[in-house]
Structures are given as structure tokens and as C-alpha cells.
Short mmCIF file of C-alpha atoms in Angstrom, two decimals:
data_model
loop_
_atom_site.label_atom_id
_atom_site.label_comp_id
_atom_site.label_asym_id
_atom_site.label_seq_id
_atom_site.Cartn_x
_atom_site.Cartn_y
_atom_site.Cartn_z
CA GLN A 284 10.13 -9.04 5.24
CA GLN A 285 9.30 -5.75 3.89
CA PRO A 286 11.57 -4.37 1.24
CA VAL A 287 13.47 -1.78 2.27
CA GLN A 288 13.67 1.65 0.54
CA SER A 289 16.84 4.31 0.93
CA PRO A 290 16.60 7.26 1.00
CA GLN A 291 14.18 8.33 3.71
CA ALA A 292 13.61 11.04 2.99
CA VAL A 293 15.29 13.62 -0.17
CA ILE A 294 14.10 17.24 -0.33
CA LEU A 295 14.99 18.65 -4.04
CA ARG A 296 15.30 21.70 -5.64
CA GLU A 297 13.14 21.82 -9.56
CA GLY A 298 14.90 20.80 -12.14
CA GLU A 299 17.16 18.03 -10.04
CA ASP A 300 17.06 13.89 -10.23
CA ALA A 301 16.31 11.52 -7.37
CA VAL A 302 16.94 7.92 -7.52
CA ILE A 303 15.09 6.02 -5.45
CA ASN A 304 16.23 2.22 -3.90
CA CYS A 305 14.28 -0.92 -3.03
CA SER A 306 15.80 -4.12 -2.05
CA SER A 307 14.04 -7.40 -0.13
CA SER A 308 16.01 -9.99 1.45
CA LYS A 309 14.00 -12.59 -0.23
CA ALA A 310 13.09 -12.93 -4.05
CA LEU A 311 11.56 -9.80 -5.67
CA TYR A 312 9.04 -12.02 -8.31
CA SER A 313 7.41 -8.15 -9.82
CA VAL A 314 7.89 -4.31 -8.48
CA HIS A 315 5.07 -2.25 -8.19
CA TRP A 316 5.14 1.89 -7.55
CA TYR A 317 3.37 3.28 -6.07
CA ARG A 318 3.16 7.77 -4.95
CA GLN A 319 1.29 9.24 -2.65
CA LYS A 320 0.77 12.57 -2.54
CA HIS A 321 -0.13 14.87 1.29
CA GLY A 322 -3.61 12.55 2.57
CA GLU A 323 -4.43 11.44 -0.37
CA ALA A 324 -5.18 7.14 -1.67
CA PRO A 325 -1.70 6.11 -3.14
CA VAL A 326 -1.09 6.13 -7.18
CA PHE A 327 0.02 3.06 -8.73
CA LEU A 328 3.31 4.46 -11.18
CA MET A 329 4.66 1.26 -12.79
CA ILE A 330 5.24 -2.65 -12.33
CA LEU A 331 8.22 -4.31 -13.73
CA LEU A 332 7.45 -8.02 -14.00
CA LYS A 333 10.79 -9.46 -15.16
CA GLY A 334 13.99 -9.10 -14.66
CA GLY A 335 15.83 -6.68 -16.20
CA GLU A 336 12.74 -4.80 -17.60
CA GLN A 337 12.68 -0.91 -17.48
CA LYS A 338 9.91 0.78 -17.96
CA GLY A 339 8.76 4.90 -17.83
CA HIS A 340 6.33 7.69 -18.41
CA ASP A 341 7.06 10.85 -18.28
CA LYS A 342 10.33 11.95 -17.05
CA ILE A 343 9.29 8.89 -14.34
CA SER A 344 11.59 5.80 -15.04
CA ALA A 345 12.19 2.57 -13.45
CA SER A 346 14.63 -1.06 -13.14
CA PHE A 347 14.17 -4.46 -11.75
CA ASN A 348 17.09 -6.24 -10.83
CA GLU A 349 16.04 -9.93 -9.67
CA LYS A 350 19.62 -11.04 -9.64
CA LYS A 351 20.38 -8.34 -6.82
CA GLN A 352 16.83 -8.54 -5.51
CA GLN A 353 16.72 -4.76 -5.63
CA SER A 354 14.38 -2.11 -8.23
CA SER A 355 15.39 1.59 -8.46
CA LEU A 356 12.85 5.06 -9.41
CA TYR A 357 14.20 7.31 -11.35
CA LEU A 358 12.42 10.86 -10.96
CA THR A 359 14.81 12.92 -14.07
CA ALA A 360 14.23 17.29 -14.23
CA SER A 361 11.72 16.98 -10.88
CA GLN A 362 8.36 18.73 -10.98
CA LEU A 363 6.25 20.44 -7.95
CA SER A 364 3.81 17.24 -8.71
CA TYR A 365 6.35 14.27 -7.54
CA SER A 366 5.96 15.70 -4.11
CA GLY A 367 4.91 13.39 -2.39
CA THR A 368 5.67 9.21 -0.94
CA TYR A 369 6.49 6.61 -2.64
CA PHE A 370 6.00 3.03 -2.06
CA CYS A 371 7.62 -0.09 -4.09
CA GLY A 372 5.72 -3.42 -3.30
CA THR A 373 5.73 -6.63 -4.36
CA GLY A 374 3.58 -9.81 -4.93
CA ARG A 375 4.46 -12.92 -2.16
CA GLY A 376 2.69 -16.24 -2.77
CA THR A 377 -0.10 -17.09 0.33
CA THR A 378 -1.79 -19.86 1.27
CA SER A 379 -5.24 -19.42 0.32
CA GLY A 380 -3.54 -19.91 -3.22
CA THR A 381 -3.32 -15.86 -4.33
CA TYR A 382 -1.35 -13.12 -4.09
CA LYS A 383 -0.54 -10.58 -1.97
CA TYR A 384 1.77 -6.97 -2.53
CA ILE A 385 4.15 -6.51 0.43
CA PHE A 386 5.14 -2.58 0.28
CA GLY A 387 8.51 -1.06 1.37
CA THR A 388 8.56 1.13 3.86
CA GLY A 389 8.88 4.27 2.31
CA THR A 390 10.62 7.70 0.25
CA ARG A 391 9.52 10.68 1.24
CA LEU A 392 10.60 13.03 -1.30
CA LYS A 393 10.01 17.01 -1.22
CA VAL A 394 10.56 19.19 -4.60
CA LEU A 395 11.27 22.51 -3.55
CA ALA A 396 10.31 25.54 -6.10
CA ASP B 238 -13.01 4.51 -12.00
CA VAL B 239 -12.74 2.47 -9.68
CA LYS B 240 -13.03 4.38 -6.49
CA VAL B 241 -12.42 2.99 -2.85
CA THR B 242 -13.87 4.79 0.40
CA GLN B 243 -13.28 4.57 3.95
CA SER B 244 -16.25 5.74 6.40
CA SER B 245 -13.89 8.59 7.81
CA ARG B 246 -11.37 10.20 7.10
CA TYR B 247 -10.10 11.17 11.12
CA LEU B 248 -11.67 9.37 14.04
CA VAL B 249 -11.05 9.33 17.69
CA LYS B 250 -10.74 6.88 20.80
CA ARG B 251 -10.52 6.07 23.85
CA THR B 252 -8.79 2.52 25.22
CA GLY B 253 -10.61 0.48 25.36
CA GLU B 254 -13.37 0.75 23.00
CA LYS B 255 -14.73 -1.62 20.06
CA VAL B 256 -13.67 0.19 17.16
CA PHE B 257 -14.99 -0.47 13.00
CA LEU B 258 -13.50 0.37 10.02
CA GLU B 259 -15.58 0.48 7.04
CA CYS B 260 -13.64 0.08 3.68
CA VAL B 261 -16.42 -0.30 0.04
CA GLN B 262 -15.50 -0.88 -3.23
CA ASP B 263 -17.64 -0.31 -6.28
CA MET B 264 -15.09 -2.83 -9.30
CA ASP B 265 -16.82 -6.16 -7.63
CA HIS B 266 -12.71 -6.64 -6.66
CA GLU B 267 -12.55 -10.07 -5.31
CA ASN B 268 -9.60 -9.07 -3.51
CA MET B 269 -9.68 -6.00 -0.40
CA PHE B 270 -7.02 -5.60 2.00
CA TRP B 271 -5.87 -3.70 4.91
CA TYR B 272 -2.87 -1.77 5.28
CA ARG B 273 -1.07 0.16 8.73
CA GLN B 274 1.11 3.34 7.52
CA ASP B 275 3.22 4.07 10.18
CA PRO B 276 6.96 6.53 9.41
CA GLY B 277 9.91 4.78 8.71
CA LEU B 278 7.40 1.54 8.69
CA GLY B 279 5.64 2.22 5.91
CA LEU B 280 2.66 0.36 4.27
CA ARG B 281 2.30 -3.48 6.47
CA LEU B 282 -0.71 -5.58 5.27
CA ILE B 283 -2.83 -6.71 8.97
CA TYR B 284 -5.17 -8.86 6.94
CA PHE B 285 -7.46 -8.92 3.54
CA SER B 286 -9.79 -11.20 2.04
CA TYR B 287 -9.69 -12.81 -1.40
CA ASP B 288 -13.98 -13.60 -1.34
CA VAL B 289 -16.84 -13.09 0.19
CA LYS B 290 -15.98 -14.51 4.39
CA MET B 291 -12.93 -15.41 3.22
CA LYS B 292 -9.78 -14.19 4.78
CA GLU B 293 -6.16 -14.48 5.60
CA LYS B 294 -3.30 -12.32 7.88
CA GLY B 295 -1.20 -10.58 6.74
CA ASP B 296 2.08 -9.51 8.99
CA ILE B 297 0.91 -7.99 11.92
CA PRO B 298 -2.75 -9.03 12.24
CA GLU B 299 -2.23 -9.26 16.07
CA GLY B 300 -5.17 -6.70 18.20
CA TYR B 301 -7.05 -6.83 14.94
CA SER B 302 -10.09 -8.75 13.26
CA VAL B 303 -11.78 -8.37 9.49
CA SER B 304 -14.44 -9.71 8.34
CA ARG B 305 -16.41 -9.01 4.37
CA GLU B 306 -20.27 -10.19 4.27
CA LYS B 307 -20.98 -8.20 0.93
CA LYS B 308 -18.15 -8.32 -1.86
CA GLU B 309 -18.10 -4.73 -1.69
CA ARG B 310 -17.52 -4.00 2.07
CA PHE B 311 -14.79 -5.07 4.02
CA SER B 312 -14.24 -4.00 7.69
CA LEU B 313 -11.46 -4.11 10.29
CA ILE B 314 -12.55 -4.57 14.08
CA LEU B 315 -10.05 -3.46 17.17
CA GLU B 316 -11.34 -5.60 19.06
CA SER B 317 -9.99 -3.13 22.76
CA ALA B 318 -8.11 -0.02 21.33
CA SER B 319 -5.13 0.58 22.12
CA THR B 320 -2.54 3.40 22.46
CA ASN B 321 -0.31 1.88 19.71
CA GLN B 322 -2.67 0.73 17.35
CA THR B 323 -3.30 5.07 16.69
CA SER B 324 -2.07 4.76 13.01
CA MET B 325 -3.85 5.79 9.10
CA TYR B 326 -5.47 3.28 7.84
CA LEU B 327 -5.64 2.02 4.58
CA CYS B 328 -7.67 0.06 2.68
CA ALA B 329 -7.26 -1.83 -0.57
CA SER B 330 -8.71 -3.51 -2.77
CA ARG B 331 -7.38 -5.81 -6.50
CA ARG B 332 -9.29 -7.73 -9.14
CA THR B 333 -8.51 -11.69 -9.51
CA SER B 334 -7.18 -12.58 -12.95
CA GLY B 335 -4.80 -14.88 -11.80
CA ARG B 336 -1.68 -12.36 -12.86
CA ILE B 337 0.81 -10.91 -10.00
CA GLY B 338 0.54 -8.10 -11.71
CA ASP B 339 -3.22 -6.32 -11.42
CA THR B 340 -3.58 -2.88 -9.25
CA GLN B 341 -4.35 -2.81 -6.54
CA TYR B 342 -6.19 0.85 -5.51
CA PHE B 343 -6.32 2.15 -2.29
CA GLY B 344 -8.47 4.42 0.01
CA PRO B 345 -7.99 7.71 0.93
CA GLY B 346 -7.51 6.47 4.52
CA THR B 347 -8.34 6.78 8.03
CA ARG B 348 -6.60 8.80 10.51
CA LEU B 349 -7.31 6.67 14.06
CA THR B 350 -5.43 7.76 17.55
CA VAL B 351 -6.46 6.05 19.96
CA LEU B 352 -6.58 8.47 23.53
#
């Protein structure tokens, strides 16, 4: 039920690009991306609500392909500060009428100088 | 800024002990969540609460219970800790607007080791 992320881990040099993929066997109604730096709380990066939507800030952007039930996070010209674990999340309805976020398996990204 | 705090950053307990993990948020959020984080498995939802005294099971509730007596506080209880509950535990909170896009705010986590 959890979205599956790939790759599990990636090592880059500063200035290189990376793509992190998030795939779900169930329909994706929204996709959230979070980053967790070592020893810190996960922090919200962005949300995509509609199929075909693309978003970005700074040199991090994401796309959402609703039909393929997948999302991708693009990190361009990576910086040391991009190091951390990236999670995708998706919303699911609950029996109480609210919704919960189910998160993916995570991708560890390390940027080397 | 939303602040989610967890009572301990590190905790070491013995098998069979009853363990309480506490989480407090200061933004009057209705929804609160407990996740566990394990390498290769990501974040998995244990329980969540959508209002005071209201709770719902997540994906891996076995061996855990929760309590929410006040809006700002959500406790995770391990009735009889076992070694396979050694993990990082993350609390999160979120306001309820009815829209699926609300941001979830996380605490820094509690690393629990059960010996």
C-alpha cells in the first residue's frame, strides 16, 4: 500500500542532477514531498494536487502523472544542503471521514563537495 | 511557526516495559499522527487522532495504543515493549480544512531502543 520510491539511495557531487521517483499501486489523489535532514524533523517541500501538475522552487521541482500513478522529484545543480532523506506522501480517505497521509519508502540522498 | 515537540530524543527501555511517548503541538491542530521510521521502509502510520478522544488505526497498530485527552497532546503507548519496536518514532500534526492539501508538521522524533 505504501508508495515505492526509487532509487533507495543516491550519491552525487555538487552541481549534479538527480531524479527521485515515487510509484503507487493505488490511485494517487495528491502527492506531497518532504525532506528530512539527519537528526531533524521532515520538512514539507511541495504538494501536487492535480495530474499533470508541475511545481518547483529554487532548483527543486516535481511532476505528477496521475494516470501512471507516479510522481518524480527533480533536483537540479545539487547543493550540499540537499543532502537528506526524501519522502513522497499521498492522501487516503479514512473511515472517520478525514484523510491520512501514507508515505513512501524514502530515498537517501548525499551530496559530496 | 508551528511547533511539534516530543518528550525525548532518545529512550532506552527493557523488553516488557510499558513505554509512553509524548507529543505536543502548539497550533490548535485537530489531527495528530504517530509514525515509525525504519531504514528501507520509510514512514509507516501507526495511529492517528482526528479530534480529542477520537482515534483511528493506521497501517501498523499492533502492539501500540494511543491516548488523546487534550487537543494539544497525543501519546503513543507500548503496552509491553519488544525488541522489534526499536525504531525512530515521529509525531505529526495537521489542521483540518477539509482539503487534502494541508501541510503536515513533524516533530524531531524519538529514537527508542528496546533491549
